[in-house]
mmCIF file of C-alpha atoms in Angstrom:
data_model
loop_
_atom_site.group_PDB
_atom_site.id
_atom_site.type_symbol
_atom_site.label_atom_id
_atom_site.label_comp_id
_atom_site.label_asym_id
_atom_site.label_seq_id
_atom_site.Cartn_x
_atom_site.Cartn_y
_atom_site.Cartn_z
ATOM 1 C CA UNK A 1 40.663 87.747 81.716
ATOM 2 C CA UNK A 2 40.222 83.999 82.208
ATOM 3 C CA UNK A 3 39.898 82.550 85.679
ATOM 4 C CA UNK A 4 43.179 80.641 85.262
ATOM 5 C CA UNK A 5 45.082 83.826 84.359
ATOM 6 C CA UNK A 6 43.443 85.660 87.233
ATOM 7 C CA UNK A 7 44.445 82.858 89.601
ATOM 8 C CA UNK A 8 48.023 82.946 88.370
ATOM 9 C CA UNK A 9 48.181 86.700 88.853
ATOM 10 C CA UNK A 10 46.814 86.470 92.378
ATOM 11 C CA UNK A 11 49.356 83.792 93.261
ATOM 12 C CA UNK A 12 52.174 85.999 91.939
ATOM 13 C CA UNK A 13 50.929 88.951 93.988
ATOM 14 C CA UNK A 14 50.683 86.751 97.062
ATOM 15 C CA UNK A 15 54.265 85.575 96.537
ATOM 16 C CA UNK A 16 55.508 89.167 96.252
ATOM 17 C CA UNK A 17 53.604 90.157 99.394
ATOM 18 C CA UNK A 18 54.992 87.165 101.294
ATOM 19 C CA UNK A 19 58.550 87.981 100.186
ATOM 20 C CA UNK A 20 58.111 91.608 101.282
ATOM 21 C CA UNK A 21 56.779 90.493 104.641
ATOM 22 C CA UNK A 22 59.739 88.130 105.097
ATOM 23 C CA UNK A 23 62.181 90.875 104.092
ATOM 24 C CA UNK A 24 60.620 93.340 106.518
ATOM 25 C CA UNK A 25 60.846 90.793 109.313
ATOM 26 C CA UNK A 26 64.539 90.147 108.622
ATOM 27 C CA UNK A 27 65.231 93.892 108.414
ATOM 28 C CA UNK A 28 63.945 94.347 111.973
ATOM 29 C CA UNK A 29 66.229 91.625 113.322
ATOM 30 C CA UNK A 30 69.420 92.182 111.317
ATOM 31 C CA UNK A 31 71.824 94.954 112.351
ATOM 32 C CA UNK A 32 74.095 96.802 109.934
ATOM 33 C CA UNK A 33 77.207 95.212 111.480
ATOM 34 C CA UNK A 34 75.762 91.782 110.628
ATOM 35 C CA UNK A 35 76.131 92.143 106.875
ATOM 36 C CA UNK A 36 79.203 92.152 104.627
ATOM 37 C CA UNK A 37 79.897 94.274 101.553
ATOM 38 C CA UNK A 38 82.711 94.850 99.079
ATOM 39 C CA UNK A 39 84.347 98.255 98.793
ATOM 40 C CA UNK A 40 86.598 99.924 96.267
ATOM 41 C CA UNK A 41 89.985 101.388 97.191
ATOM 42 C CA UNK A 42 90.443 105.051 96.217
ATOM 43 C CA UNK A 43 87.025 104.892 94.605
ATOM 44 C CA UNK A 44 87.279 108.271 92.848
ATOM 45 C CA UNK A 45 90.505 107.436 90.967
ATOM 46 C CA UNK A 46 90.044 107.306 87.186
ATOM 47 C CA UNK A 47 93.717 106.521 86.522
ATOM 48 C CA UNK A 48 96.350 108.192 84.390
ATOM 49 C CA UNK A 49 95.869 109.759 80.973
ATOM 50 C CA UNK A 50 98.100 108.165 78.267
ATOM 51 C CA UNK A 51 101.048 110.586 78.335
ATOM 52 C CA UNK A 52 100.889 110.943 82.104
ATOM 53 C CA UNK A 53 101.045 107.155 82.391
ATOM 54 C CA UNK A 54 104.030 107.018 80.040
ATOM 55 C CA UNK A 55 105.907 109.635 82.026
ATOM 56 C CA UNK A 56 105.044 108.331 85.492
ATOM 57 C CA UNK A 57 105.696 104.665 84.689
ATOM 58 C CA UNK A 58 109.068 105.571 83.135
ATOM 59 C CA UNK A 59 110.299 107.794 85.963
ATOM 60 C CA UNK A 60 108.627 106.057 88.922
ATOM 61 C CA UNK A 61 108.176 102.407 87.851
ATOM 62 C CA UNK A 62 107.891 100.949 91.351
ATOM 63 C CA UNK A 63 105.294 103.487 92.428
ATOM 64 C CA UNK A 64 103.384 103.042 89.174
ATOM 65 C CA UNK A 65 103.188 99.284 89.779
ATOM 66 C CA UNK A 66 101.137 99.969 92.895
ATOM 67 C CA UNK A 67 98.756 102.537 91.434
ATOM 68 C CA UNK A 68 98.034 101.003 88.034
ATOM 69 C CA UNK A 69 94.285 100.694 88.515
ATOM 70 C CA UNK A 70 91.276 102.887 87.935
ATOM 71 C CA UNK A 71 87.572 103.019 88.676
ATOM 72 C CA UNK A 72 84.296 103.939 87.049
ATOM 73 C CA UNK A 73 82.227 106.830 88.374
ATOM 74 C CA UNK A 74 80.827 106.427 91.879
ATOM 75 C CA UNK A 75 77.233 105.877 90.650
ATOM 76 C CA UNK A 76 78.398 103.194 88.209
ATOM 77 C CA UNK A 77 80.283 101.421 90.987
ATOM 78 C CA UNK A 78 77.177 101.500 93.142
ATOM 79 C CA UNK A 79 75.179 100.141 90.202
ATOM 80 C CA UNK A 80 77.688 97.297 90.027
ATOM 81 C CA UNK A 81 77.255 96.352 93.689
ATOM 82 C CA UNK A 82 79.985 98.274 95.534
ATOM 83 C CA UNK A 83 78.613 99.423 98.871
ATOM 84 C CA UNK A 84 81.715 100.915 100.494
ATOM 85 C CA UNK A 85 83.481 103.864 98.879
ATOM 86 C CA UNK A 86 86.720 105.617 99.769
ATOM 87 C CA UNK A 87 87.461 109.311 99.216
ATOM 88 C CA UNK A 88 90.849 110.983 99.842
ATOM 89 C CA UNK A 89 90.454 114.692 100.473
ATOM 90 C CA UNK A 90 92.609 117.763 100.921
ATOM 91 C CA UNK A 91 91.566 121.129 102.273
ATOM 92 C CA UNK A 92 91.634 124.019 99.816
ATOM 93 C CA UNK A 93 89.703 126.878 101.438
ATOM 94 C CA UNK A 94 90.874 129.486 98.929
ATOM 95 C CA UNK A 95 90.614 127.262 95.855
ATOM 96 C CA UNK A 96 93.157 126.806 93.097
ATOM 97 C CA UNK A 97 95.915 125.121 95.120
ATOM 98 C CA UNK A 98 95.838 122.023 92.912
ATOM 99 C CA UNK A 99 94.587 123.552 89.662
ATOM 100 C CA UNK A 100 97.806 123.099 87.677
ATOM 101 C CA UNK A 101 99.367 119.627 88.143
ATOM 102 C CA UNK A 102 103.096 119.593 87.427
ATOM 103 C CA UNK A 103 102.833 116.392 85.395
ATOM 104 C CA UNK A 104 101.128 118.364 82.593
ATOM 105 C CA UNK A 105 104.261 120.457 82.080
ATOM 106 C CA UNK A 106 106.559 117.465 82.550
ATOM 107 C CA UNK A 107 104.874 115.484 79.793
ATOM 108 C CA UNK A 108 105.149 118.504 77.498
ATOM 109 C CA UNK A 109 108.869 118.858 78.281
ATOM 110 C CA UNK A 110 109.292 115.153 77.500
ATOM 111 C CA UNK A 111 107.778 115.684 74.054
ATOM 112 C CA UNK A 112 104.716 113.579 74.769
ATOM 113 C CA UNK A 113 101.307 114.328 73.210
ATOM 114 C CA UNK A 114 98.994 116.547 75.223
ATOM 115 C CA UNK A 115 96.458 114.694 77.361
ATOM 116 C CA UNK A 116 92.819 115.784 77.744
ATOM 117 C CA UNK A 117 92.324 118.576 80.283
ATOM 118 C CA UNK A 118 91.920 116.980 83.705
ATOM 119 C CA UNK A 119 89.579 119.755 84.890
ATOM 120 C CA UNK A 120 87.596 121.203 81.968
ATOM 121 C CA UNK A 121 84.947 122.654 84.297
ATOM 122 C CA UNK A 122 87.582 124.352 86.505
ATOM 123 C CA UNK A 123 86.241 122.719 89.643
ATOM 124 C CA UNK A 124 89.691 122.815 91.204
ATOM 125 C CA UNK A 125 89.551 126.627 91.210
ATOM 126 C CA UNK A 126 86.583 126.613 93.592
ATOM 127 C CA UNK A 127 87.056 126.903 97.378
ATOM 128 C CA UNK A 128 86.425 123.736 99.365
ATOM 129 C CA UNK A 129 87.659 120.196 99.848
ATOM 130 C CA UNK A 130 89.180 118.463 96.827
ATOM 131 C CA UNK A 131 89.450 114.739 96.071
ATOM 132 C CA UNK A 132 92.986 113.798 95.013
ATOM 133 C CA UNK A 133 95.060 110.642 94.649
ATOM 134 C CA UNK A 134 98.631 111.776 93.908
ATOM 135 C CA UNK A 135 99.032 115.532 93.956
ATOM 136 C CA UNK A 136 100.725 116.884 90.804
ATOM 137 C CA UNK A 137 101.025 113.292 89.519
ATOM 138 C CA UNK A 138 97.595 111.725 89.226
ATOM 139 C CA UNK A 139 94.756 114.115 89.956
ATOM 140 C CA UNK A 140 92.144 112.620 87.646
ATOM 141 C CA UNK A 141 89.066 111.956 89.744
ATOM 142 C CA UNK A 142 85.537 111.122 88.691
ATOM 143 C CA UNK A 143 84.427 113.885 91.064
ATOM 144 C CA UNK A 144 87.055 116.494 91.859
ATOM 145 C CA UNK A 145 85.361 118.325 94.697
ATOM 146 C CA UNK A 146 84.167 116.575 97.824
ATOM 147 C CA UNK A 147 80.730 118.127 97.415
ATOM 148 C CA UNK A 148 80.489 116.777 93.862
ATOM 149 C CA UNK A 149 81.297 113.262 95.112
ATOM 150 C CA UNK A 150 78.718 113.535 97.876
ATOM 151 C CA UNK A 151 76.102 114.776 95.429
ATOM 152 C CA UNK A 152 76.801 111.839 93.117
ATOM 153 C CA UNK A 153 76.371 109.394 95.993
ATOM 154 C CA UNK A 154 73.213 111.027 97.312
ATOM 155 C CA UNK A 155 71.714 111.152 93.826
ATOM 156 C CA UNK A 156 72.227 107.418 93.463
ATOM 157 C CA UNK A 157 70.906 106.790 96.970
ATOM 158 C CA UNK A 158 67.696 108.723 96.350
ATOM 159 C CA UNK A 159 67.148 106.735 93.151
ATOM 160 C CA UNK A 160 67.655 103.448 95.065
ATOM 161 C CA UNK A 161 66.106 104.152 98.494
ATOM 162 C CA UNK A 162 66.055 100.499 99.611
ATOM 163 C CA UNK A 163 69.826 99.981 99.430
ATOM 164 C CA UNK A 164 71.727 98.679 102.432
ATOM 165 C CA UNK A 165 73.689 101.478 104.130
ATOM 166 C CA UNK A 166 76.550 102.885 102.057
ATOM 167 C CA UNK A 167 79.775 103.077 104.053
ATOM 168 C CA UNK A 168 81.977 106.055 103.155
ATOM 169 C CA UNK A 169 85.628 105.946 104.188
ATOM 170 C CA UNK A 170 87.222 109.394 104.352
ATOM 171 C CA UNK A 171 90.998 109.825 104.337
ATOM 172 C CA UNK A 172 92.325 113.285 105.141
ATOM 173 C CA UNK A 173 95.553 114.075 103.295
ATOM 174 C CA UNK A 174 98.072 116.538 104.669
ATOM 175 C CA UNK A 175 101.615 117.441 103.675
ATOM 176 C CA UNK A 176 103.363 115.645 100.820
ATOM 177 C CA UNK A 177 101.075 113.958 98.309
ATOM 178 C CA UNK A 178 103.365 112.787 95.528
ATOM 179 C CA UNK A 179 106.761 111.404 94.488
ATOM 180 C CA UNK A 180 107.250 114.300 92.062
ATOM 181 C CA UNK A 181 110.045 116.704 93.120
ATOM 182 C CA UNK A 182 108.652 120.024 94.256
ATOM 183 C CA UNK A 183 105.072 118.770 94.298
ATOM 184 C CA UNK A 184 102.461 120.971 95.918
ATOM 185 C CA UNK A 185 101.876 120.013 99.531
ATOM 186 C CA UNK A 186 98.480 119.795 101.176
ATOM 187 C CA UNK A 187 97.642 122.250 103.933
ATOM 188 C CA UNK A 188 97.479 121.007 107.533
ATOM 189 C CA UNK A 189 94.058 120.449 109.048
ATOM 190 C CA UNK A 190 92.907 122.596 111.950
ATOM 191 C CA UNK A 191 89.896 122.482 114.242
ATOM 192 C CA UNK A 192 88.153 124.740 111.730
ATOM 193 C CA UNK A 193 88.951 122.267 108.941
ATOM 194 C CA UNK A 194 87.299 119.372 110.760
ATOM 195 C CA UNK A 195 84.239 121.491 111.504
ATOM 196 C CA UNK A 196 84.102 122.500 107.839
ATOM 197 C CA UNK A 197 84.245 118.825 106.839
ATOM 198 C CA UNK A 198 81.199 117.987 108.946
ATOM 199 C CA UNK A 199 79.402 121.051 107.602
ATOM 200 C CA UNK A 200 80.159 120.137 103.992
ATOM 201 C CA UNK A 201 78.748 116.632 104.504
ATOM 202 C CA UNK A 202 75.626 118.049 106.129
ATOM 203 C CA UNK A 203 75.211 120.508 103.267
ATOM 204 C CA UNK A 204 74.456 117.506 101.039
ATOM 205 C CA UNK A 205 72.999 114.842 103.350
ATOM 206 C CA UNK A 206 70.157 115.829 105.700
ATOM 207 C CA UNK A 207 70.261 114.426 109.216
ATOM 208 C CA UNK A 208 67.633 111.761 108.522
ATOM 209 C CA UNK A 209 69.895 110.208 105.864
ATOM 210 C CA UNK A 210 72.954 109.956 108.132
ATOM 211 C CA UNK A 211 73.934 107.256 110.606
ATOM 212 C CA UNK A 212 75.933 109.234 113.174
ATOM 213 C CA UNK A 213 77.822 108.386 116.376
ATOM 214 C CA UNK A 214 75.128 110.129 118.439
ATOM 215 C CA UNK A 215 72.428 107.887 117.002
ATOM 216 C CA UNK A 216 74.431 104.731 117.690
ATOM 217 C CA UNK A 217 75.591 105.755 121.170
ATOM 218 C CA UNK A 218 72.082 106.633 122.314
ATOM 219 C CA UNK A 219 71.841 106.500 126.105
ATOM 220 C CA UNK A 220 75.039 104.536 126.613
ATOM 221 C CA UNK A 221 77.967 106.275 128.360
ATOM 222 C CA UNK A 222 80.314 105.712 125.409
ATOM 223 C CA UNK A 223 80.127 104.711 121.777
ATOM 224 C CA UNK A 224 82.081 101.550 122.494
ATOM 225 C CA UNK A 225 79.640 100.537 125.228
ATOM 226 C CA UNK A 226 76.794 100.852 122.741
ATOM 227 C CA UNK A 227 78.370 98.740 119.994
ATOM 228 C CA UNK A 228 79.518 96.074 122.443
ATOM 229 C CA UNK A 229 75.887 95.891 123.573
ATOM 230 C CA UNK A 230 74.764 95.322 119.977
ATOM 231 C CA UNK A 231 73.261 98.767 119.428
ATOM 232 C CA UNK A 232 74.165 99.284 115.772
ATOM 233 C CA UNK A 233 70.976 100.246 113.885
ATOM 234 C CA UNK A 234 68.914 97.496 112.311
ATOM 235 C CA UNK A 235 68.642 97.240 108.559
ATOM 236 C CA UNK A 236 65.086 98.563 108.868
ATOM 237 C CA UNK A 237 66.526 101.697 110.475
ATOM 238 C CA UNK A 238 69.458 102.124 108.086
ATOM 239 C CA UNK A 239 68.245 101.374 104.557
ATOM 240 C CA UNK A 240 68.777 104.294 102.207
ATOM 241 C CA UNK A 241 71.277 105.927 104.566
ATOM 242 C CA UNK A 242 75.016 106.574 104.629
ATOM 243 C CA UNK A 243 77.646 106.210 107.339
ATOM 244 C CA UNK A 244 80.964 108.104 107.332
ATOM 245 C CA UNK A 245 84.219 106.681 108.684
ATOM 246 C CA UNK A 246 87.518 108.501 109.320
ATOM 247 C CA UNK A 247 90.362 106.332 108.022
ATOM 248 C CA UNK A 248 93.504 107.939 109.457
ATOM 249 C CA UNK A 249 93.905 106.923 113.100
ATOM 250 C CA UNK A 250 96.499 109.666 113.827
ATOM 251 C CA UNK A 251 93.892 112.247 112.843
ATOM 252 C CA UNK A 252 91.331 110.990 115.356
ATOM 253 C CA UNK A 253 92.525 113.089 118.336
ATOM 254 C CA UNK A 254 92.059 116.321 116.375
ATOM 255 C CA UNK A 255 88.572 115.269 115.290
ATOM 256 C CA UNK A 256 87.709 114.215 118.845
ATOM 257 C CA UNK A 257 88.938 117.486 120.403
ATOM 258 C CA UNK A 258 85.957 119.061 122.106
ATOM 259 C CA UNK A 259 83.881 116.016 121.159
ATOM 260 C CA UNK A 260 85.374 113.151 123.246
ATOM 261 C CA UNK A 261 82.322 110.964 122.723
ATOM 262 C CA UNK A 262 81.946 112.117 119.106
ATOM 263 C CA UNK A 263 78.906 114.099 120.198
ATOM 264 C CA UNK A 264 77.663 116.232 117.328
ATOM 265 C CA UNK A 265 80.163 114.710 114.908
ATOM 266 C CA UNK A 266 79.393 113.009 111.572
ATOM 267 C CA UNK A 267 82.264 110.557 111.218
ATOM 268 C CA UNK A 268 83.126 107.477 113.243
ATOM 269 C CA UNK A 269 86.835 107.528 114.085
ATOM 270 C CA UNK A 270 89.245 104.681 113.389
ATOM 271 C CA UNK A 271 89.866 103.605 116.978
ATOM 272 C CA UNK A 272 91.087 100.712 119.095
ATOM 273 C CA UNK A 273 89.186 98.405 121.455
ATOM 274 C CA UNK A 274 89.025 99.826 124.952
ATOM 275 C CA UNK A 275 88.669 103.463 123.879
ATOM 276 C CA UNK A 276 85.422 105.433 124.353
ATOM 277 C CA UNK A 277 85.127 106.177 120.611
ATOM 278 C CA UNK A 278 85.790 102.582 119.518
ATOM 279 C CA UNK A 279 83.102 101.449 117.074
ATOM 280 C CA UNK A 280 85.017 101.312 113.778
ATOM 281 C CA UNK A 281 88.377 99.523 113.594
ATOM 282 C CA UNK A 282 90.636 99.367 110.538
ATOM 283 C CA UNK A 283 92.549 96.120 110.052
ATOM 284 C CA UNK A 284 93.766 96.407 106.480
ATOM 285 C CA UNK A 285 96.383 93.691 107.005
ATOM 286 C CA UNK A 286 94.637 91.897 109.866
ATOM 287 C CA UNK A 287 94.610 88.118 110.222
ATOM 288 C CA UNK A 288 91.405 86.128 109.893
ATOM 289 C CA UNK A 289 91.366 85.280 113.614
ATOM 290 C CA UNK A 290 91.989 88.880 114.697
ATOM 291 C CA UNK A 291 89.252 90.265 112.475
ATOM 292 C CA UNK A 292 86.819 87.514 113.408
ATOM 293 C CA UNK A 293 87.244 88.314 117.119
ATOM 294 C CA UNK A 294 86.608 92.030 116.540
ATOM 295 C CA UNK A 295 83.498 91.301 114.482
ATOM 296 C CA UNK A 296 82.142 88.943 117.146
ATOM 297 C CA UNK A 297 82.637 91.660 119.769
ATOM 298 C CA UNK A 298 80.515 94.123 117.807
ATOM 299 C CA UNK A 299 83.006 96.388 116.058
ATOM 300 C CA UNK A 300 82.719 97.484 112.445
ATOM 301 C CA UNK A 301 85.866 96.338 110.601
ATOM 302 C CA UNK A 302 87.404 97.363 107.289
ATOM 303 C CA UNK A 303 90.128 95.273 105.691
ATOM 304 C CA UNK A 304 91.756 94.917 102.282
ATOM 305 C CA UNK A 305 91.700 91.934 99.943
ATOM 306 C CA UNK A 306 94.668 93.085 97.850
ATOM 307 C CA UNK A 307 97.569 95.526 97.857
ATOM 308 C CA UNK A 308 99.585 97.422 95.241
ATOM 309 C CA UNK A 309 97.901 95.496 92.369
ATOM 310 C CA UNK A 310 99.952 92.394 93.316
ATOM 311 C CA UNK A 311 97.039 89.981 93.642
ATOM 312 C CA UNK A 312 95.554 91.346 90.439
ATOM 313 C CA UNK A 313 98.771 90.503 88.608
ATOM 314 C CA UNK A 314 99.241 87.023 90.094
ATOM 315 C CA UNK A 315 95.560 86.031 90.443
ATOM 316 C CA UNK A 316 96.272 84.876 93.989
ATOM 317 C CA UNK A 317 92.955 84.925 95.866
ATOM 318 C CA UNK A 318 94.370 83.717 99.193
ATOM 319 C CA UNK A 319 94.004 87.079 100.923
ATOM 320 C CA UNK A 320 90.644 87.757 99.275
ATOM 321 C CA UNK A 321 89.159 84.482 100.449
ATOM 322 C CA UNK A 322 90.570 84.927 103.966
ATOM 323 C CA UNK A 323 89.138 88.426 104.373
ATOM 324 C CA UNK A 324 85.700 87.402 103.166
ATOM 325 C CA UNK A 325 85.679 84.467 105.597
ATOM 326 C CA UNK A 326 86.850 86.714 108.445
ATOM 327 C CA UNK A 327 83.516 88.519 108.636
ATOM 328 C CA UNK A 328 85.010 91.974 108.119
ATOM 329 C CA UNK A 329 81.994 94.063 107.195
ATOM 330 C CA UNK A 330 83.997 95.953 104.544
ATOM 331 C CA UNK A 331 86.406 94.141 102.228
ATOM 332 C CA UNK A 332 88.127 96.681 100.002
ATOM 333 C CA UNK A 333 89.774 96.022 96.637
ATOM 334 C CA UNK A 334 91.257 97.702 93.596
ATOM 335 C CA UNK A 335 89.314 95.212 91.466
ATOM 336 C CA UNK A 336 85.572 94.867 92.205
ATOM 337 C CA UNK A 337 83.598 92.504 89.968
ATOM 338 C CA UNK A 338 82.836 95.174 87.370
ATOM 339 C CA UNK A 339 86.523 96.124 87.066
ATOM 340 C CA UNK A 340 88.633 92.966 86.677
ATOM 341 C CA UNK A 341 92.422 93.128 86.815
ATOM 342 C CA UNK A 342 93.568 93.444 83.182
ATOM 343 C CA UNK A 343 96.393 90.938 83.627
ATOM 344 C CA UNK A 344 94.462 87.974 85.055
ATOM 345 C CA UNK A 345 90.752 88.774 85.436
ATOM 346 C CA UNK A 346 91.065 88.715 89.259
ATOM 347 C CA UNK A 347 88.099 90.306 91.035
ATOM 348 C CA UNK A 348 86.637 90.584 94.515
ATOM 349 C CA UNK A 349 82.927 90.058 95.038
ATOM 350 C CA UNK A 350 80.353 88.090 96.973
ATOM 351 C CA UNK A 351 79.253 84.628 95.977
ATOM 352 C CA UNK A 352 75.908 84.635 94.217
ATOM 353 C CA UNK A 353 76.513 88.037 92.668
ATOM 354 C CA UNK A 354 74.832 89.915 95.516
ATOM 355 C CA UNK A 355 75.784 93.445 96.631
ATOM 356 C CA UNK A 356 75.602 92.429 100.301
ATOM 357 C CA UNK A 357 75.439 89.171 102.187
ATOM 358 C CA UNK A 358 74.650 87.957 105.678
ATOM 359 C CA UNK A 359 77.847 88.187 107.682
ATOM 360 C CA UNK A 360 79.496 84.738 107.860
ATOM 361 C CA UNK A 361 80.603 85.363 111.454
ATOM 362 C CA UNK A 362 77.825 87.151 113.328
ATOM 363 C CA UNK A 363 74.614 87.110 111.271
ATOM 364 C CA UNK A 364 71.652 85.462 113.030
ATOM 365 C CA UNK A 365 70.631 81.951 112.023
ATOM 366 C CA UNK A 366 68.273 81.933 109.064
ATOM 367 C CA UNK A 367 69.546 85.196 107.585
ATOM 368 C CA UNK A 368 68.864 85.201 103.830
ATOM 369 C CA UNK A 369 71.234 86.999 101.432
ATOM 370 C CA UNK A 370 68.510 87.361 98.816
ATOM 371 C CA UNK A 371 66.474 89.611 101.127
ATOM 372 C CA UNK A 372 69.214 92.202 101.652
ATOM 373 C CA UNK A 373 68.720 93.889 98.272
ATOM 374 C CA UNK A 374 66.027 91.827 96.543
ATOM 375 C CA UNK A 375 66.338 91.638 92.781
ATOM 376 C CA UNK A 376 69.789 93.263 92.652
ATOM 377 C CA UNK A 377 72.419 91.072 91.012
ATOM 378 C CA UNK A 378 76.042 91.754 90.154
ATOM 379 C CA UNK A 379 78.706 89.580 88.565
ATOM 380 C CA UNK A 380 80.245 86.571 90.249
ATOM 381 C CA UNK A 381 83.802 87.047 91.561
ATOM 382 C CA UNK A 382 86.709 85.350 89.824
ATOM 383 C CA UNK A 383 87.376 81.732 90.819
ATOM 384 C CA UNK A 384 89.504 81.023 93.872
ATOM 385 C CA UNK A 385 93.150 80.368 93.126
ATOM 386 C CA UNK A 386 96.052 79.864 95.516
ATOM 387 C CA UNK A 387 99.389 79.484 93.691
#
């Protein structure tokens, strides 16, 4: 090797070492609530099969307008830069409750061609939590059991151990799940159900890979006191980990029963400022000023950039641009950059094609987006457009 080539190689190694040192320094200063990521709405949903779509769009056109989107598998979404995922789950302790969607028979009665089997591996027959969008109407999920979804996420996480924390929004579904007459209802959740949920999560993710309320609360009297004091983990403490959030606020009291400070629990509840469990706050339709104030105070906020496919059809990025500027740590969409709206090409993503960026509201001065997940690039979002 010539001296010039050796010198060039040493300079390259020195640059890599310097970048790693800079990244490590930022990781120790930056907390997980000081970054921003894009999430997918109903991340498991793979959409309708052709005959199901024909039937549902004909009989329920207004409802179909709002659910006409679909996603890739969870690992592919993570590959494409999504860092917040949403899973809707029902309890099915005996198994088989949702094994035979009514829409299969309805399409047959309508004389439509048979669609591919939605559950060729018979996962829906197994006991345990299931992941479902519209019961009896649209049950096609990239992972049909909750455990399967968790295993997919953990598999990706272990293969990419330096990722920023993955935020997992869990929506419990109870009662009616679909517009279809006579559709199967979901069973109510009991104290045993909530305990089983925590246990199922822990059956996949070991404690060292979870960011839990206990770890955030620490020695503070309440979870809210801790987050208002800036005690969210640093990026150095949370890389390669996951954090679970309970979406439905009305379900919080049942999850908190016996655990008023969320002691021993896995999920952070969707709460309100002033309550002991307040750390995560949902503001799906929140204004920029409202969200900005919550972020500045220390809360973790989830909001939505679009609703019912409307923005995807009109290419109106007003709401998208507002939510990104608000500092909400999670901005959820039906159309992440790898899945553009088919009508207009509308997408939601972060400028520069990064999977995470320094929060525009509360990140410390000098924070560098490129150090959050070095070398990881996604697509640029669609151009801003306000009709």
